[in-house]
XYZ file of C-alpha atoms in Angstrom:
535
model
C -20.344 6.545 -5.493
C -23.823 7.733 -6.630
C -23.685 8.499 -10.177
C -26.205 11.117 -11.743
C -25.489 9.890 -15.382
C -26.991 6.335 -15.406
C -30.406 7.453 -16.696
C -28.907 9.227 -19.733
C -26.167 6.575 -20.505
C -27.544 3.084 -19.787
C -29.706 2.494 -22.785
C -29.127 -1.157 -23.895
C -31.629 -3.988 -23.310
C -30.427 -6.430 -20.774
C -30.931 -9.409 -23.226
C -29.396 -7.365 -26.249
C -28.597 -9.416 -29.306
C -25.767 -7.059 -30.056
C -23.555 -8.719 -27.362
C -20.698 -10.775 -28.771
C -20.912 -14.504 -28.496
C -19.003 -16.571 -25.912
C -17.961 -15.901 -22.409
C -18.176 -11.984 -21.476
C -14.815 -12.331 -19.598
C -13.123 -13.504 -22.833
C -14.710 -10.949 -25.157
C -12.300 -9.148 -27.504
C -11.809 -5.320 -27.890
C -13.523 -4.256 -31.098
C -10.467 -2.243 -31.995
C -7.222 -4.205 -30.989
C -8.951 -7.632 -30.565
C -7.286 -8.003 -27.146
C -9.285 -10.145 -24.620
C -7.612 -8.725 -21.611
C -9.776 -6.589 -19.418
C -12.794 -6.215 -21.639
C -15.371 -3.472 -20.857
C -18.985 -3.302 -22.383
C -20.482 0.259 -23.015
C -23.857 0.373 -21.588
C -25.255 2.912 -24.172
C -24.277 0.907 -27.400
C -23.058 -2.671 -26.113
C -19.782 -2.194 -27.923
C -16.686 -3.984 -26.210
C -13.321 -2.186 -25.699
C -10.211 -2.940 -23.577
C -9.463 -1.171 -20.334
C -7.112 1.566 -19.646
C -4.143 -0.817 -18.599
C -4.268 -2.699 -21.917
C -4.675 -0.256 -24.808
C -7.395 2.059 -23.274
C -9.833 1.836 -26.070
C -12.872 1.867 -23.666
C -11.847 5.259 -22.513
C -11.204 6.519 -26.068
C -14.682 5.332 -27.080
C -16.155 7.506 -24.420
C -13.800 10.550 -25.390
C -14.777 10.124 -29.118
C -18.417 10.410 -28.168
C -17.954 13.689 -26.445
C -17.322 15.696 -29.709
C -19.704 18.632 -29.421
C -22.517 18.866 -32.127
C -21.915 22.300 -33.541
C -24.472 22.133 -36.306
C -27.443 21.567 -34.153
C -29.398 23.675 -31.774
C -29.137 22.825 -28.249
C -32.530 21.402 -26.928
C -33.677 19.264 -24.159
C -33.139 16.281 -26.177
C -29.616 17.402 -26.744
C -29.039 15.367 -23.505
C -28.534 12.109 -25.573
C -26.632 9.099 -24.473
C -22.944 10.020 -24.177
C -21.427 6.456 -23.759
C -20.082 7.642 -20.393
C -21.027 4.240 -18.442
C -19.415 0.864 -18.980
C -19.271 -2.380 -17.110
C -16.232 -4.758 -16.582
C -17.054 -7.955 -18.159
C -15.111 -9.947 -15.565
C -15.971 -8.372 -12.178
C -19.266 -6.865 -13.440
C -18.374 -3.558 -11.707
C -19.693 -0.320 -13.115
C -17.689 2.759 -14.049
C -18.591 6.177 -15.107
C -15.948 8.236 -17.064
C -17.633 11.524 -16.430
C -17.505 10.840 -12.622
C -14.263 9.140 -13.092
C -15.099 6.555 -10.559
C -16.982 3.349 -9.790
C -20.561 3.622 -9.116
C -22.960 1.729 -6.844
C -26.415 2.938 -7.690
C -28.779 1.826 -10.461
C -31.404 3.350 -12.833
C -35.004 3.477 -11.745
C -35.751 0.445 -13.882
C -32.781 -1.444 -12.477
C -31.071 -1.780 -15.872
C -27.532 -2.009 -14.636
C -28.302 -5.041 -12.388
C -30.364 -6.682 -15.228
C -27.223 -6.286 -17.576
C -25.051 -7.558 -14.909
C -27.246 -10.678 -14.347
C -27.479 -11.245 -18.090
C -23.543 -11.198 -18.438
C -23.308 -13.638 -15.473
C -25.833 -15.958 -17.248
C -23.744 -15.613 -20.380
C -20.667 -16.548 -18.377
C -22.097 -19.415 -16.655
C -23.526 -20.743 -19.853
C -20.352 -20.592 -21.713
C -18.619 -22.200 -18.704
C -21.071 -25.076 -18.613
C -20.743 -25.673 -22.361
C -16.899 -25.574 -22.093
C -16.385 -27.588 -18.959
C -16.999 -31.040 -20.529
C -14.519 -30.214 -23.343
C -11.829 -29.077 -20.896
C -12.302 -32.090 -18.741
C -11.840 -34.528 -21.679
C -8.675 -32.461 -22.735
C -7.195 -32.819 -19.297
C -8.053 -36.491 -19.063
C -6.405 -37.102 -22.332
C -3.260 -35.143 -21.269
C -3.823 -32.776 -24.190
C -2.078 -29.352 -24.226
C -3.988 -26.212 -22.999
C -3.344 -22.657 -23.269
C -1.125 -22.760 -20.146
C 1.566 -25.383 -21.514
C 5.063 -24.340 -22.296
C 8.430 -25.967 -23.091
C 10.987 -26.129 -20.299
C 14.302 -27.635 -21.086
C 12.734 -29.646 -23.910
C 9.912 -30.998 -21.845
C 6.292 -29.756 -21.696
C 5.216 -28.415 -18.347
C 1.945 -26.830 -17.265
C 1.670 -23.483 -15.527
C -0.234 -24.105 -12.391
C -0.597 -20.582 -11.196
C -3.874 -18.723 -11.055
C -4.524 -15.077 -11.576
C -6.665 -12.878 -9.492
C -9.638 -10.822 -10.915
C -9.321 -7.059 -10.643
C -12.507 -5.942 -8.719
C -11.903 -2.305 -9.564
C -8.483 -0.764 -8.998
C -7.616 -3.803 -6.737
C -4.285 -4.477 -8.454
C -2.563 -3.215 -5.274
C -4.260 -6.047 -3.316
C -3.603 -8.587 -6.162
C 0.163 -7.988 -6.362
C 0.604 -8.302 -2.518
C -1.456 -11.600 -2.542
C 0.443 -13.106 -5.281
C 3.653 -12.229 -3.592
C 2.696 -13.655 -0.270
C 1.473 -16.711 -1.855
C 4.971 -17.568 -3.078
C 6.508 -17.337 0.429
C 6.309 -20.926 1.044
C 6.654 -21.136 4.795
C 4.127 -18.378 5.303
C 1.724 -19.758 2.687
C 1.880 -23.235 3.854
C 0.877 -22.303 7.493
C -2.336 -20.622 6.277
C -3.377 -23.316 3.745
C -2.900 -26.079 6.466
C -5.291 -24.247 8.889
C -8.704 -25.842 9.267
C -11.834 -24.144 7.945
C -13.362 -21.738 10.522
C -15.994 -23.247 12.765
C -18.926 -20.658 12.916
C -20.239 -21.197 16.320
C -23.851 -19.925 15.949
C -26.927 -21.965 16.204
C -27.214 -25.083 14.036
C -23.740 -24.565 12.511
C -22.015 -25.046 15.817
C -19.383 -27.615 15.756
C -19.312 -27.958 11.909
C -16.627 -26.530 9.698
C -18.279 -24.191 7.230
C -17.149 -21.268 5.065
C -17.959 -17.634 5.291
C -20.388 -16.145 2.790
C -21.891 -12.572 2.869
C -25.284 -13.930 3.638
C -24.047 -15.117 7.022
C -23.769 -11.735 8.468
C -21.097 -9.245 9.459
C -20.264 -10.859 12.839
C -18.862 -13.956 11.156
C -16.073 -12.145 8.904
C -12.624 -13.549 9.466
C -9.769 -12.221 7.555
C -7.575 -15.306 8.296
C -10.289 -17.604 6.852
C -10.753 -15.609 3.627
C -6.930 -15.156 3.316
C -6.488 -18.938 3.789
C -9.149 -19.616 0.972
C -7.606 -17.301 -1.322
C -4.045 -18.761 -0.990
C -5.515 -22.224 -1.420
C -7.149 -21.232 -4.641
C -3.928 -19.613 -6.308
C -1.935 -22.702 -6.953
C -4.678 -25.278 -7.952
C -3.922 -24.869 -11.711
C -7.286 -23.458 -12.630
C -7.237 -21.487 -16.006
C -10.019 -19.247 -14.692
C -8.888 -16.255 -12.680
C -9.874 -16.331 -8.965
C -12.162 -13.571 -7.831
C -11.111 -12.451 -4.175
C -14.388 -10.607 -3.576
C -15.057 -12.311 -0.333
C -11.558 -11.196 0.985
C -12.051 -7.772 -0.364
C -15.415 -7.642 1.376
C -13.741 -8.577 4.766
C -11.010 -5.906 3.935
C -13.818 -3.317 3.587
C -15.276 -4.293 6.846
C -12.137 -4.217 9.083
C -9.993 -1.855 7.021
C -11.943 1.389 6.417
C -8.961 2.977 4.742
C -9.334 0.612 1.764
C -13.128 0.986 1.147
C -14.043 2.081 -2.167
C -12.529 1.474 -5.654
C -9.706 4.155 -5.556
C -6.156 3.013 -6.327
C -4.194 2.334 -3.020
C -0.669 2.055 -1.818
C 0.371 -1.686 -2.014
C 2.895 -1.236 0.767
C 0.352 0.393 3.085
C -2.061 -2.423 2.329
C 0.549 -5.049 2.985
C 1.226 -3.562 6.479
C -2.508 -3.326 7.271
C -3.058 -6.943 6.058
C -0.081 -8.354 8.110
C -1.170 -6.374 11.302
C -4.749 -7.474 11.220
C -3.638 -11.245 10.367
C -1.243 -10.996 13.343
C -4.022 -9.511 15.641
C -6.615 -12.005 14.609
C -4.255 -14.927 15.204
C -3.213 -13.552 18.563
C -6.875 -13.468 19.888
C -8.327 -16.417 17.912
C -10.913 -15.862 15.379
C -14.586 -17.017 15.074
C -14.619 -19.145 18.070
C -11.185 -20.872 17.252
C -8.880 -20.181 20.137
C -5.256 -19.224 19.367
C -3.998 -22.277 21.295
C -6.245 -24.355 19.166
C -4.634 -22.777 15.869
C -1.064 -23.161 17.245
C -1.914 -26.811 18.185
C -3.040 -27.514 14.636
C 0.101 -25.935 13.196
C 2.942 -27.079 15.252
C 5.335 -26.925 12.465
C 6.512 -23.508 13.727
C 9.286 -24.436 16.125
C 10.083 -22.343 19.200
C 13.154 -21.188 17.599
C 11.102 -19.472 14.951
C 9.170 -17.422 17.495
C 10.373 -13.992 18.265
C 8.738 -12.116 21.176
C 7.474 -8.775 19.915
C 7.302 -6.449 22.920
C 6.784 -2.672 23.297
C 6.344 -0.623 20.128
C 5.437 -2.459 16.840
C 6.545 -0.457 13.824
C 8.592 0.055 10.680
C 11.090 2.923 10.623
C 8.174 5.130 9.612
C 6.997 7.020 12.557
C 3.382 6.863 11.207
C 3.010 3.011 11.577
C 3.024 2.042 15.352
C 0.778 0.320 17.645
C 0.870 -1.469 21.030
C 1.596 -5.214 21.165
C 0.966 -7.654 23.954
C 4.124 -9.796 23.207
C 2.404 -12.868 21.777
C 4.004 -14.278 18.694
C 2.195 -15.369 15.528
C 3.303 -16.721 12.126
C 3.475 -13.220 10.981
C 6.074 -12.112 13.582
C 7.892 -15.497 13.430
C 8.563 -15.138 9.700
C 8.637 -11.414 8.955
C 9.627 -9.967 12.492
C 13.051 -8.711 12.937
C 14.546 -6.137 15.350
C 16.307 -2.837 14.860
C 18.663 -1.234 17.474
C 18.203 2.671 17.279
C 21.424 4.363 18.794
C 21.188 8.156 19.344
C 24.233 10.150 20.729
C 24.060 13.675 22.100
C 26.624 15.893 20.329
C 27.073 17.996 23.416
C 27.590 15.585 26.341
C 28.153 12.330 24.579
C 25.256 10.558 26.187
C 24.143 7.435 24.235
C 20.638 6.204 24.105
C 19.543 2.854 22.776
C 16.102 1.474 21.782
C 15.099 -1.868 20.209
C 12.347 -1.571 17.686
C 10.617 -4.614 16.141
C 9.811 -4.365 12.596
C 8.041 -6.343 9.715
C 9.623 -4.499 6.791
C 12.388 -1.903 6.281
C 11.488 1.318 4.455
C 14.522 2.445 2.515
C 15.073 5.956 1.020
C 16.569 6.017 -2.542
C 19.707 8.196 -2.070
C 19.139 11.799 -3.618
C 22.250 11.588 -5.841
C 20.512 8.713 -7.813
C 17.054 10.307 -8.369
C 17.561 11.195 -11.868
C 18.650 7.735 -12.982
C 15.568 6.332 -14.438
C 16.789 3.135 -16.272
C 19.535 0.600 -15.824
C 21.224 1.470 -19.160
C 21.233 5.183 -18.871
C 24.592 6.636 -18.984
C 24.562 9.575 -16.646
C 26.548 8.174 -13.787
C 26.555 5.086 -11.601
C 23.424 2.887 -11.195
C 21.638 2.975 -7.670
C 21.880 -0.396 -5.999
C 20.082 -2.092 -3.175
C 23.388 -1.753 -1.177
C 23.237 2.123 -1.622
C 19.767 2.185 -0.122
C 20.641 -0.254 2.785
C 23.845 1.881 3.438
C 21.838 5.048 3.557
C 19.374 3.460 5.961
C 22.149 2.277 8.337
C 24.785 5.026 7.995
C 25.386 7.334 10.919
C 23.423 10.699 10.247
C 23.079 13.956 12.058
C 19.544 14.870 13.029
C 18.393 18.278 11.797
C 16.933 21.162 13.712
C 13.471 19.813 13.506
C 14.493 16.336 15.044
C 16.347 17.689 18.154
C 16.906 14.862 20.728
C 15.695 15.294 24.393
C 18.958 14.428 26.208
C 18.258 13.322 29.778
C 21.644 14.375 30.990
C 21.480 17.915 29.499
C 17.972 18.151 30.376
C 17.164 19.809 27.062
C 16.853 19.136 23.389
C 20.310 18.920 21.729
C 21.804 18.204 18.374
C 22.508 14.393 18.025
C 23.413 11.687 15.695
C 21.427 8.575 14.763
C 22.395 5.125 13.573
C 20.380 2.038 12.953
C 21.836 -1.486 13.409
C 19.913 -4.810 12.700
C 19.794 -6.704 15.980
C 17.874 -9.701 14.687
C 17.171 -10.524 10.859
C 13.788 -12.033 9.942
C 13.411 -15.349 8.081
C 11.794 -13.200 5.326
C 13.272 -9.767 4.747
C 10.765 -7.356 3.315
C 12.376 -4.274 1.847
C 10.258 -1.279 0.748
C 11.749 1.226 -1.406
C 10.223 4.708 -0.732
C 9.238 5.860 -4.220
C 6.663 8.199 -3.106
C 7.325 11.488 -1.407
C 5.509 14.656 -0.690
C 6.211 18.118 -2.115
C 4.306 21.141 -1.191
C 1.066 19.899 -2.582
C 1.621 16.611 -4.441
C 2.857 13.208 -3.567
C 5.411 12.586 -6.475
C 7.072 9.362 -7.521
C 10.891 8.510 -7.546
C 11.237 6.442 -10.750
C 14.828 5.725 -10.306
C 16.006 2.257 -11.286
C 17.424 0.301 -8.378
C 19.672 -2.644 -9.088
C 18.978 -5.653 -6.753
C 20.209 -9.283 -6.647
C 18.132 -12.265 -7.337
C 20.296 -14.312 -4.919
C 22.923 -14.025 -2.307
C 21.885 -10.674 -0.752
C 24.326 -10.557 2.163
C 23.071 -8.669 5.212
C 26.134 -9.489 7.662
C 27.562 -6.065 7.482
C 24.374 -4.389 8.676
C 24.228 -6.741 11.887
C 24.766 -5.351 15.397
C 26.735 -8.613 16.358
C 27.688 -10.296 13.014
C 29.994 -12.699 14.750
C 26.997 -14.345 16.521
C 25.488 -15.315 13.105
C 26.820 -17.976 10.617
C 27.461 -16.760 7.125
C 24.755 -19.022 5.716
C 22.148 -17.232 7.945
C 22.865 -13.809 6.591
C 22.291 -14.621 2.801
C 18.885 -14.097 1.355
C 17.371 -15.084 -2.028
C 14.670 -13.057 -3.808
C 11.246 -14.608 -3.808
C 8.839 -11.879 -4.997
C 8.866 -8.370 -6.326
C 5.932 -5.824 -6.361
C 6.368 -3.128 -9.054
C 4.383 0.109 -9.618
C 3.683 1.273 -13.079
C 2.706 4.780 -13.469
C 3.403 8.305 -12.023
C 1.527 8.652 -8.887
C 0.436 6.669 -5.806
C -3.183 7.351 -6.576
C -3.033 6.168 -10.000
C -1.105 3.681 -12.179
C -1.040 -0.024 -11.911
C 0.658 -2.936 -9.717
C 2.035 -6.102 -10.817
C 4.181 -8.744 -9.117
C 7.026 -11.216 -10.158
C 7.544 -14.235 -8.033
C 9.526 -17.455 -8.175
C 7.794 -20.886 -7.804
C 9.633 -24.228 -8.108
C 12.532 -22.609 -9.745
C 10.507 -20.640 -12.302
C 9.673 -16.988 -12.475
C 6.177 -15.701 -13.145
C 4.607 -12.438 -13.896
C 1.390 -11.843 -12.189
C -0.875 -8.959 -13.804
C -4.237 -9.441 -12.168
C -5.955 -12.202 -13.978
C -2.990 -12.855 -16.378
C -0.075 -14.953 -15.378
C 2.898 -15.438 -17.604
C 6.091 -17.263 -17.477
C 9.171 -14.924 -17.368
C 12.857 -14.976 -17.066
C 15.380 -13.618 -14.747
C 16.692 -10.943 -17.188
C 13.101 -9.530 -17.227
C 12.786 -9.522 -13.459
C 16.134 -7.772 -12.664
C 15.116 -4.863 -15.076
C 12.052 -4.170 -13.063
C 11.737 -0.956 -11.032
C 11.133 -2.563 -7.665
C 8.651 -1.079 -5.050
C 8.686 -3.943 -2.559
C 11.208 -6.778 -2.378
C 10.648 -10.132 -0.517
C 13.927 -11.879 0.325
C 13.800 -15.450 1.919
C 16.602 -16.594 4.245
C 18.781 -19.167 2.483
C 18.471 -22.534 4.203
C 21.351 -24.322 2.412
C 24.678 -23.340 1.177
C 24.443 -22.666 -2.499
C 26.849 -20.400 -4.513
C 29.043 -17.731 -3.343
C 27.399 -14.813 -5.297
C 26.656 -11.934 -2.911
C 25.423 -8.400 -3.232
């Protein structure tokens, strides 16, 4: 947005000697000394932590707003008010009075000059530190990402994602998808996009912003992001090129407002599917499939007709061609509707990529696992609520073709085909008269052995091992509303659980994961018989 407060708030010299030493992305908060999410005030150059750490940057602004009661108001009373600050990692600018990220600059271009100065400081610190890090790695010395596992020293190879301005919703989904091995490997093994224009024709090159809007490829930027996440880099990866493509092809996600992670995941998978169907940037779909023959014919599912979740708001037409998206996430529901007047039964098959599950109303006051007011809500309760027979209310009367009019009816869902990766979305946000509130109920979920056999239409046609699922990733929403708060993710990689909080990646344990208030759960079909623990 265009901010009107820059001229009165941006006052520091771009090469101010008041800046701390070292890399800006590692500067410490002047109050709590945390080096997570540092923000620099563009009025006084003081550094504080962001609102999702300890919130001292916002407190610095609030403390500066104390009215001056002992002085007469004058034109010069419009003094700097410490309203504008800059993220020391992404260099985005935020105004607390506007309560939004800003895109404009002062007449003298001071914001851009400060941004360039911080980038120069970052590059200088990186250059000075690169040789030292290289020697440490060559000598097999321990770095800040080393830990003890079963008595031996192991390096954390996971890489965080920089927050570009309320992009935690995107980061949590990307980190979750990067830990779904079959899905991630497909994209990482794709060749780089060939940009078939002029002198670059026939050469594999990478997309940059300077190459113009016609060359954007979501598949390519998604591939590059996945490749960067498990290379063992200590520096968080900035997904700005991917976010730029998201802005271009998904207008709903333009700007820096907080977004719904589930809605983003659905749009992302939909657009990846569409781009893979039709080929991208001159690479035909047949060429892509030829390069990636690892998907066997048995993995492909034909998605015809309406493509949707159980939510009526998300549907679009499909042309029936399968991609890695539908091969891995695609399942099929059977929707049975019975007229209560004449008994006529109607059946419809609905392909899905994820299932949106209501949290039963009787559990909605249960906010923690250890709370003692009644039983704990489990994932089984949510699945049972989704598949149980229900009578449709007066607003959902069924048009009976035999009765020739709308009649009362019952509805029931069966799962006709289970996907290889079962994505379960817990509907934590619901509309009241004017607001979208959050259901903060704790839902118990298993880490392994989720048994889906009892929800199948024809369970006898599936072996018991093909109905068991193990948890691969969890997306968690922290906060009270869909337009605010913060998203993080837990995911398992090579037998260890990690917590992904934007640029910070930490090793965690199963006990911590199972206590999380899950928003989206990713379960992977079990390939080999292991254990008998079930949900």
